[in-house]
Coordinates of C-alpha atoms (C1' of nucleotides) in Angstrom, one line a residue:
Chain C
X87 CA 97.2 212.3 -121.2
X88 CA 100.0 213.1 -123.6
X89 CA 100.9 216.5 -123.3
X90 CA 102.1 216.7 -126.7
X91 CA 104.1 220.0 -127.9
X92 CA 101.2 222.0 -128.8
X93 CA 101.0 225.7 -128.6
X94 CA 100.6 227.2 -125.1
X95 CA 97.1 228.0 -125.9
X96 CA 96.0 224.4 -126.2
X97 CA 98.0 223.7 -123.2
X98 CA 96.5 226.0 -120.9
X99 CA 92.9 224.7 -122.4
X100 CA 94.0 221.1 -121.7
X101 CA 95.5 222.2 -118.2
X102 CA 92.3 223.8 -117.3
X103 CA 90.3 220.9 -118.0
X104 CA 92.5 218.8 -115.9
X105 CA 92.5 221.1 -112.7
X106 CA 88.9 221.4 -113.4
X107 CA 88.3 218.0 -113.2
X108 CA 90.4 217.8 -109.8
X109 CA 89.2 221.1 -107.9
X110 CA 86.2 222.0 -109.7
X111 CA 85.8 225.4 -111.6
X112 CA 85.5 227.9 -108.7
X113 CA 88.5 226.1 -107.1
X114 CA 90.6 226.5 -110.0
X115 CA 92.7 229.8 -110.8
X116 CA 93.8 231.2 -113.9
X117 CA 97.4 231.7 -112.5
X118 CA 97.3 227.9 -111.7
X119 CA 96.3 226.9 -115.1
X120 CA 99.1 229.2 -116.4
X121 CA 101.5 227.5 -114.5
X122 CA 100.5 224.1 -114.8
X123 CA 100.6 224.4 -118.6
X124 CA 104.2 226.2 -118.4
X125 CA 102.8 229.0 -120.3
X126 CA 103.2 232.6 -119.5
X127 CA 100.8 234.2 -117.3
X128 CA 100.4 237.3 -120.1
X129 CA 99.1 234.9 -122.6
X130 CA 95.8 234.6 -120.6
X131 CA 94.1 237.7 -121.4
X132 CA 95.7 237.4 -124.8
X133 CA 94.6 234.0 -126.1
X134 CA 91.2 234.0 -123.7
X135 CA 90.0 237.9 -123.9
X136 CA 86.9 236.4 -122.6
X137 CA 88.5 235.4 -119.3
X138 CA 87.7 232.8 -117.3
X139 CA 84.4 232.1 -118.6
X140 CA 85.9 231.4 -122.1
X141 CA 88.9 229.3 -121.0
X142 CA 86.3 227.3 -118.9
X143 CA 84.1 226.6 -122.1
X144 CA 86.8 225.5 -123.9
X145 CA 88.1 223.3 -121.6
X146 CA 84.6 221.7 -121.4
X147 CA 84.3 221.4 -125.0
X148 CA 87.6 219.9 -125.2
X149 CA 86.4 217.4 -122.6
X150 CA 83.4 216.6 -124.7
X151 CA 85.7 215.9 -128.0
X152 CA 87.9 214.2 -126.0
X153 CA 85.4 211.6 -124.9
X154 CA 83.8 211.6 -128.3
X155 CA 87.2 210.5 -129.9
X156 CA 87.6 207.6 -127.1
X157 CA 84.5 206.0 -128.1
X158 CA 86.0 205.3 -131.7
X159 CA 89.0 204.0 -129.9
X160 CA 87.2 201.9 -128.0
X161 CA 85.6 200.2 -130.9
X162 CA 88.8 200.1 -132.9
X163 CA 90.2 197.9 -129.8
X164 CA 87.2 195.4 -129.7
X165 CA 87.5 192.7 -132.0
X166 CA 83.6 191.6 -131.8
X167 CA 82.0 195.0 -130.4
X168 CA 78.7 194.4 -128.3
X169 CA 77.2 197.4 -126.4
X170 CA 78.2 196.0 -122.8
X171 CA 81.7 195.4 -124.0
X172 CA 81.7 199.0 -125.5
X173 CA 80.1 200.1 -122.3
X174 CA 82.7 197.9 -120.0
X175 CA 85.6 200.0 -122.0
X176 CA 84.0 203.4 -121.1
X177 CA 84.0 202.2 -117.4
X178 CA 87.4 200.7 -117.3
X179 CA 89.0 203.8 -118.6
X180 CA 88.2 205.2 -115.3
X181 CA 88.8 202.3 -113.0
X182 CA 92.3 202.0 -114.8
X183 CA 92.8 205.6 -113.9
X184 CA 91.5 205.3 -110.1
X185 CA 93.8 202.3 -109.6
X186 CA 96.8 203.5 -111.2
X187 CA 96.8 207.3 -110.4
X188 CA 94.3 207.8 -107.6
X189 CA 90.8 209.2 -107.2
X190 CA 92.0 212.9 -107.8
X191 CA 89.8 213.7 -110.9
X192 CA 86.4 213.2 -111.8
X193 CA 84.6 214.4 -115.3
X194 CA 85.2 218.0 -116.1
X195 CA 81.9 218.2 -117.5
X196 CA 80.0 217.1 -114.5
X197 CA 82.4 219.7 -112.5
X198 CA 81.3 222.3 -114.8
X199 CA 77.6 221.6 -114.7
X200 CA 77.7 221.3 -110.9
X201 CA 79.7 224.6 -110.6
X202 CA 78.1 227.0 -113.5
X203 CA 74.9 225.4 -114.5
X204 CA 73.0 228.2 -112.6
X205 CA 75.3 230.9 -112.6
X206 CA 77.1 230.9 -116.0
X207 CA 74.9 230.1 -119.0
X208 CA 77.4 229.8 -121.5
X209 CA 79.3 227.1 -119.8
X210 CA 76.2 225.6 -119.3
X211 CA 75.4 225.5 -122.8
X212 CA 79.1 224.1 -123.2
X213 CA 78.2 221.4 -120.7
X214 CA 75.3 220.4 -122.9
X215 CA 77.1 220.5 -126.0
X216 CA 79.7 218.2 -124.5
X217 CA 77.4 215.8 -123.4
X218 CA 75.9 215.8 -126.8
X219 CA 79.0 215.6 -128.6
X220 CA 79.8 212.3 -126.3
X221 CA 76.5 210.6 -126.8
X222 CA 76.3 211.1 -130.4
X223 CA 79.2 208.6 -131.3
X224 CA 78.1 206.2 -128.4
X225 CA 74.5 206.4 -130.1
X226 CA 76.1 205.5 -133.7
X227 CA 78.2 202.8 -132.2
X228 CA 75.3 201.1 -130.5
X229 CA 73.3 201.3 -134.3
X230 CA 76.3 199.7 -135.8
X231 CA 76.2 196.9 -133.5
X232 CA 72.5 196.1 -134.1
X233 CA 70.5 198.5 -131.7
X234 CA 67.3 199.8 -133.5
X235 CA 67.8 203.5 -134.1
X236 CA 65.0 204.8 -132.2
X237 CA 66.4 203.0 -128.9
X238 CA 70.2 204.2 -129.7
X239 CA 69.8 207.4 -128.5
X240 CA 68.0 206.4 -125.2
X241 CA 70.6 203.4 -124.5
X242 CA 73.5 205.9 -125.1
X243 CA 72.2 208.5 -122.3
X244 CA 71.5 205.7 -120.0
X245 CA 74.9 204.9 -120.5
X246 CA 76.3 208.2 -120.1
X247 CA 74.2 208.9 -117.2
X248 CA 75.1 205.7 -115.0
X249 CA 78.9 206.4 -116.0
X250 CA 78.6 209.9 -114.9
X251 CA 77.1 208.7 -111.5
X252 CA 79.1 205.7 -110.9
X253 CA 82.1 208.3 -111.3
X254 CA 80.8 210.3 -108.5
X255 CA 80.3 207.5 -106.0
X256 CA 83.4 205.8 -106.6
X257 CA 85.5 209.3 -106.4
X258 CA 83.4 209.7 -103.0
X259 CA 84.0 206.4 -101.7
X260 CA 87.7 206.4 -103.1
X261 CA 86.7 202.6 -104.4
X262 CA 85.8 201.6 -108.0
X263 CA 83.0 199.4 -106.7
X264 CA 80.3 201.4 -108.2
X265 CA 82.0 201.7 -111.3
X266 CA 82.6 198.0 -111.5
X267 CA 79.0 197.4 -110.1
X268 CA 77.2 199.5 -113.1
X269 CA 79.2 197.8 -115.6
X270 CA 78.0 194.3 -114.3
X271 CA 74.8 195.1 -114.1
X272 CA 74.0 197.3 -117.1
X273 CA 75.8 195.0 -119.3
X274 CA 73.0 192.4 -120.2
X275 CA 70.5 195.0 -120.4
X276 CA 72.5 196.8 -123.3
X277 CA 73.1 193.6 -125.1
X278 CA 69.3 192.5 -124.9
X279 CA 68.6 195.5 -127.1
X280 CA 70.5 194.2 -130.0
X281 CA 68.1 193.2 -132.8
X282 CA 68.8 189.4 -133.1
X283 CA 67.6 189.6 -136.9
X284 CA 70.7 191.1 -137.9
Chain N
X120 CA 60.8 221.8 -99.0
X121 CA 59.1 223.0 -95.5
X122 CA 61.2 225.2 -93.9
X123 CA 59.7 224.5 -90.4
X124 CA 60.1 226.4 -87.5
X125 CA 63.6 224.6 -86.5
X126 CA 66.2 226.2 -84.5
X127 CA 68.8 228.8 -86.5
X128 CA 71.2 225.9 -86.6
X129 CA 69.0 223.5 -88.6
X130 CA 68.0 226.3 -90.6
X131 CA 71.5 227.0 -91.6
X132 CA 72.5 223.6 -92.2
X133 CA 69.2 223.1 -94.5
X134 CA 70.4 226.2 -96.4
X135 CA 73.6 225.3 -96.6
X136 CA 72.5 222.3 -98.6
X137 CA 70.3 224.2 -100.8
X138 CA 72.7 226.8 -101.7
X139 CA 75.4 224.0 -102.2
X140 CA 73.0 222.2 -104.4
X141 CA 72.6 225.7 -106.6
X142 CA 75.9 227.2 -106.7
X143 CA 78.4 224.2 -105.6
X144 CA 80.7 224.4 -102.5
X145 CA 83.3 226.8 -103.4
X146 CA 80.8 229.2 -104.8
X147 CA 78.8 229.3 -101.6
X148 CA 79.5 231.7 -98.9
X149 CA 78.8 231.5 -95.1
X150 CA 77.7 235.0 -95.0
X151 CA 75.1 234.1 -97.5
X152 CA 74.1 230.9 -95.7
X153 CA 73.2 233.2 -92.8
X154 CA 71.3 235.6 -94.7
X155 CA 69.0 232.7 -96.6
X156 CA 68.4 231.0 -93.3
X157 CA 67.4 234.3 -91.7
X158 CA 70.1 233.5 -88.9
X159 CA 72.2 235.9 -87.3
X160 CA 75.8 235.9 -88.6
X161 CA 77.5 235.8 -85.2
X162 CA 75.7 232.3 -84.8
X163 CA 78.1 230.9 -87.6
X164 CA 81.0 230.6 -85.5
X165 CA 79.2 230.0 -82.4
X166 CA 77.2 226.6 -84.1
X167 CA 79.8 225.7 -86.3
X168 CA 83.4 226.3 -84.8
X169 CA 84.7 224.0 -87.5
X170 CA 83.9 226.6 -90.1
X171 CA 82.9 225.8 -93.5
X172 CA 84.2 222.4 -93.5
X173 CA 81.9 221.5 -90.5
X174 CA 78.8 223.3 -91.8
X175 CA 79.1 221.6 -95.7
X176 CA 79.6 218.5 -94.1
X177 CA 76.7 218.7 -91.8
X178 CA 75.0 220.0 -94.9
X179 CA 75.9 216.9 -97.0
X180 CA 74.9 214.6 -94.2
X181 CA 71.5 216.1 -94.2
X182 CA 70.8 215.6 -97.9
X183 CA 71.9 212.0 -97.1
X184 CA 69.4 211.4 -94.6
X185 CA 66.7 213.2 -96.4
X186 CA 67.1 211.1 -99.5
X187 CA 67.1 207.9 -97.3
X188 CA 63.6 209.1 -95.9
X189 CA 62.2 209.8 -99.2
X190 CA 62.6 206.0 -100.1
X191 CA 60.5 205.3 -97.2
X192 CA 57.9 207.8 -98.3
X193 CA 58.0 206.6 -101.9
X194 CA 57.2 203.0 -100.7
X195 CA 54.4 204.2 -98.7
X196 CA 53.0 205.7 -101.6
X197 CA 53.1 202.9 -103.9
X198 CA 49.9 200.4 -103.6
X199 CA 52.1 197.6 -105.3
X200 CA 55.6 198.6 -105.3
X201 CA 58.1 197.1 -107.7
X202 CA 61.6 198.1 -108.5
X203 CA 61.0 199.9 -111.6
X204 CA 58.2 201.8 -109.6
X205 CA 60.5 202.9 -106.9
X206 CA 63.0 204.2 -109.5
X207 CA 60.3 206.1 -111.3
X208 CA 59.1 207.9 -108.2
X209 CA 63.0 208.5 -107.5
X210 CA 63.3 210.2 -110.9
X211 CA 59.8 211.8 -110.9
X212 CA 60.8 213.8 -107.6
X213 CA 63.4 215.4 -109.9
X214 CA 61.4 215.8 -112.8
X215 CA 58.8 217.3 -110.9
X216 CA 61.1 219.9 -109.3
X217 CA 62.4 220.8 -112.7
X218 CA 59.1 221.5 -114.3
X219 CA 57.7 223.3 -111.8
X220 CA 60.6 225.3 -109.8
X221 CA 63.4 225.3 -112.9
X222 CA 66.8 223.8 -113.3
X223 CA 68.6 225.7 -110.6
X224 CA 69.6 222.8 -108.3
X225 CA 71.2 219.8 -108.4
X226 CA 72.1 217.0 -105.7
X227 CA 74.0 218.5 -102.9
X228 CA 76.2 215.2 -102.3
X229 CA 77.1 215.2 -106.2
X230 CA 78.3 218.8 -105.6
X231 CA 80.3 218.2 -102.4
X232 CA 82.1 215.2 -104.3
X233 CA 83.0 217.3 -107.5
X234 CA 84.2 220.4 -105.3
X235 CA 85.8 218.6 -102.2
X236 CA 86.5 214.9 -103.1
X237 CA 90.2 215.7 -103.5
X238 CA 90.7 219.0 -101.4
X239 CA 88.8 218.1 -98.0
X240 CA 89.0 214.6 -96.7
X241 CA 86.4 215.2 -94.4
X242 CA 83.8 216.2 -96.8
X243 CA 84.4 213.3 -99.3
X244 CA 84.0 210.9 -96.5
X245 CA 80.7 212.8 -95.5
X246 CA 79.7 212.3 -99.1
X247 CA 80.6 208.8 -98.8
X248 CA 78.5 208.3 -95.8
X249 CA 75.6 209.9 -97.3
X250 CA 75.8 208.0 -100.7
X251 CA 75.8 204.9 -98.2
X252 CA 72.7 206.1 -96.2
X253 CA 70.7 206.4 -99.4
X254 CA 71.7 203.2 -100.9
X255 CA 70.9 201.7 -97.7
X256 CA 67.1 201.8 -97.8
X257 CA 67.1 201.4 -101.4
X258 CA 68.6 198.1 -101.1
X259 CA 66.3 196.8 -98.5
X260 CA 63.4 198.0 -100.5
X261 CA 64.5 195.9 -103.3
X262 CA 65.0 192.9 -101.1
X263 CA 61.4 193.4 -99.8
X264 CA 60.3 193.3 -103.2
X265 CA 61.7 189.9 -103.9
X266 CA 65.1 190.8 -105.3
X267 CA 67.7 188.4 -103.9
X268 CA 69.8 189.7 -101.5
X269 CA 73.1 189.6 -103.2
X270 CA 71.7 191.3 -105.9
X271 CA 70.1 194.2 -104.4
X272 CA 72.9 196.2 -103.1
X273 CA 74.3 196.1 -106.9
X274 CA 71.1 197.3 -108.0
X275 CA 71.0 200.1 -105.4
X276 CA 73.9 201.5 -106.4
X277 CA 73.0 201.3 -110.2
X278 CA 70.0 203.3 -109.3
X279 CA 71.6 205.8 -107.3
X280 CA 74.3 206.1 -110.2
X281 CA 71.9 206.3 -112.9
X282 CA 69.9 208.9 -111.0
X283 CA 72.8 211.0 -110.5
X284 CA 74.2 211.2 -114.0
X285 CA 70.6 211.9 -115.5
X286 CA 70.3 214.8 -113.1
X287 CA 73.7 216.2 -114.2
X288 CA 72.5 215.8 -117.9
X289 CA 69.3 217.4 -117.1
X290 CA 70.5 220.3 -115.7
X291 CA 73.1 220.9 -118.2
X292 CA 70.4 220.3 -121.2
X293 CA 67.8 222.1 -119.2
X294 CA 65.8 219.2 -120.0
X295 CA 63.9 216.2 -118.3
X296 CA 64.7 214.2 -121.1
X297 CA 67.5 212.3 -119.5
X298 CA 65.9 211.6 -116.3
X299 CA 62.6 210.2 -118.0
X300 CA 64.7 208.1 -120.5
X301 CA 66.8 206.5 -117.9
X302 CA 63.7 205.5 -115.9
X303 CA 61.9 204.0 -119.1
X304 CA 65.0 202.2 -120.0
X305 CA 66.2 201.1 -116.6
X306 CA 62.8 199.8 -115.4
X307 CA 62.5 196.5 -117.1
X308 CA 65.9 195.5 -115.8
X309 CA 65.2 196.2 -112.6
X310 CA 61.8 194.3 -112.2
X311 CA 63.5 191.3 -114.0
X312 CA 65.7 191.1 -110.8
X313 CA 62.8 190.2 -108.6
X314 CA 62.6 186.4 -107.5
X315 CA 59.3 184.9 -109.6
X316 CA 59.2 182.1 -106.9
X317 CA 58.2 184.4 -104.6
Chain P
dC78 C1' 70.4 242.3 -58.1
dT79 C1' 74.1 239.6 -60.0
dT80 C1' 76.2 236.2 -62.3
dC81 C1' 76.7 233.2 -65.8
dC82 C1' 76.3 231.2 -69.8
dA83 C1' 74.3 230.8 -74.6
dC84 C1' 73.9 233.4 -78.1
dT85 C1' 74.4 237.5 -81.1
dA86 C1' 76.8 241.7 -83.1
dT87 C1' 80.4 244.0 -85.8
dG88 C1' 84.4 245.3 -87.5
dA89 C1' 88.8 244.1 -88.7
dC90 C1' 92.5 241.4 -90.8
dC91 C1' 94.1 238.7 -95.2
dA92 C1' 94.7 235.9 -98.5
dC93 C1' 93.2 234.6 -102.9
dG94 C1' 91.9 235.6 -107.5
dG95 C1' 89.9 237.9 -111.9
dT96 C1' 90.9 241.7 -114.6
dC97 C1' 93.1 245.8 -116.3
dA98 C1' 96.8 248.8 -117.3
dT99 C1' 100.7 249.3 -119.2
dA100 C1' 104.9 248.2 -121.1
dA101 C1' 108.5 245.2 -122.9
dT102 C1' 110.3 241.9 -126.2
dA103 C1' 110.5 239.6 -130.4
dG104 C1' 110.3 238.4 -135.1
dC105 C1' 109.5 239.8 -139.5
dG106 C1' 108.1 242.5 -143.8
dG107 C1' 109.5 246.6 -146.0
Chain Y
dC173 C1' 116.8 250.6 -139.6
dC174 C1' 111.7 250.9 -138.8
dG175 C1' 107.4 250.3 -137.7
dC176 C1' 103.8 246.6 -136.8
dT177 C1' 101.6 242.7 -134.6
dA178 C1' 101.8 238.8 -132.0
dT179 C1' 103.3 237.6 -127.9
dT180 C1' 104.9 238.1 -123.0
dA181 C1' 105.9 240.6 -118.4
dT182 C1' 104.3 242.9 -114.3
dG183 C1' 102.2 245.3 -110.9
dA184 C1' 97.9 246.9 -109.4
dC185 C1' 92.9 247.3 -108.5
dC186 C1' 89.4 245.6 -106.0
dG187 C1' 85.6 242.3 -104.6
dT188 C1' 84.9 238.4 -102.4
dG189 C1' 85.1 235.6 -98.6
dG190 C1' 86.6 232.8 -94.7
dT191 C1' 88.3 233.5 -90.1
dC192 C1' 89.2 236.0 -85.8
dA193 C1' 88.9 239.1 -81.9
dT194 C1' 86.2 241.7 -79.0
dA195 C1' 82.0 242.9 -77.5
dG196 C1' 77.4 243.3 -76.3
dT197 C1' 72.6 241.2 -74.9
dG198 C1' 69.3 238.7 -72.7
dG199 C1' 67.3 235.5 -69.7
dA200 C1' 67.6 232.3 -66.0
dA201 C1' 69.3 230.4 -61.9
dG202 C1' 70.9 231.7 -57.1

DNA sequence: CTTCCACTATGACCACGGTCATAATAGCGG
DNA sequence: CCGCTATTATGACCGTGGTCATAGTGGAAG
């Protein structure tokens, strides 16, 4: 959330991600992005000659890298990491946001997928890349915790799928219930995948 | 998928759901809905005086009832229903569609949530109602299979969350991998919840 | 036949928004 | 001071799309 003193270009990408996750891609205007980023409107065509499509794609890419980076920080915060604890942290990020800041925003990658998967090929690819960038570190983390390599990827996909779906339900219901529920139900399964021999 | 010979009003609601799940709410035009439904444009304001918001809300409601109805048909098709088999059927509906018809469409309820959760209160409520209408039968089915009542609701939420997320990933990747993966990974957990005493 | 209502037809209005054209400014090296 | 490039400023264009106003049609009841 720290809008550090980066250049206007980065601020616009960041702001685009923020607005997209709130209103969706189609409902987010470029002028709106510039205003939100306190960036000059003229910079839009200068930094993003590819137009809205380019800006959206970069915002999605940013979101993917952000999610991937969070995984590392979650692990660093866990004294004894286990799969269920990692998942709990991932879920907690959302429950915390929803409880303190309201249910305004969802996942920007999900928004891009819903709005552009069929219409804009490059954005669909950006979303797929973002999911991959996110799944990778989660899978690696599971391996480090003792989950067999051949299973880790599948469990990472399961974790992210479940989280994304729970985010949707939580936003619709304006209640973190779905998030806390899936964290509790999925935890034991995740931990049971740890190879006890290690 | 059977666009039976219903009245133009129903056809428009149905078509709205179809187009929404493909392009999202914001990118779906009312004129487009009328054309897709082979309905006269003038009927829009006649049947939906509440405008686009009303049409979208009814489409979301329709989707919720449709999903709820599918649950019953899935159960009827299963000789020996188990939680994992029900979930496999729910997933299979999507893999079948994606493999035969392509990855054009997602879940209309998810689309409505992403596009309207923050901007349009009534649509957000419609989405929540749709999720509830869907979760109910799933939960009931789990109870019938021997899952303790106090656990069934949570598992139903888990199933639908996971499915929704996997749909998103599958569409982004244009690959059913995420869907088949979550079906395989979640199955054992679901079955382990049935009370063995029954 | 006429009256009335449900339904359809159609054009216009207006706001929004992505994009483009065209310039102005601002440092900065020469 | 002179270009030169990077950036910013603005206004205009034009398609899209939701909504409204107004009128036409058609069948059924009286």
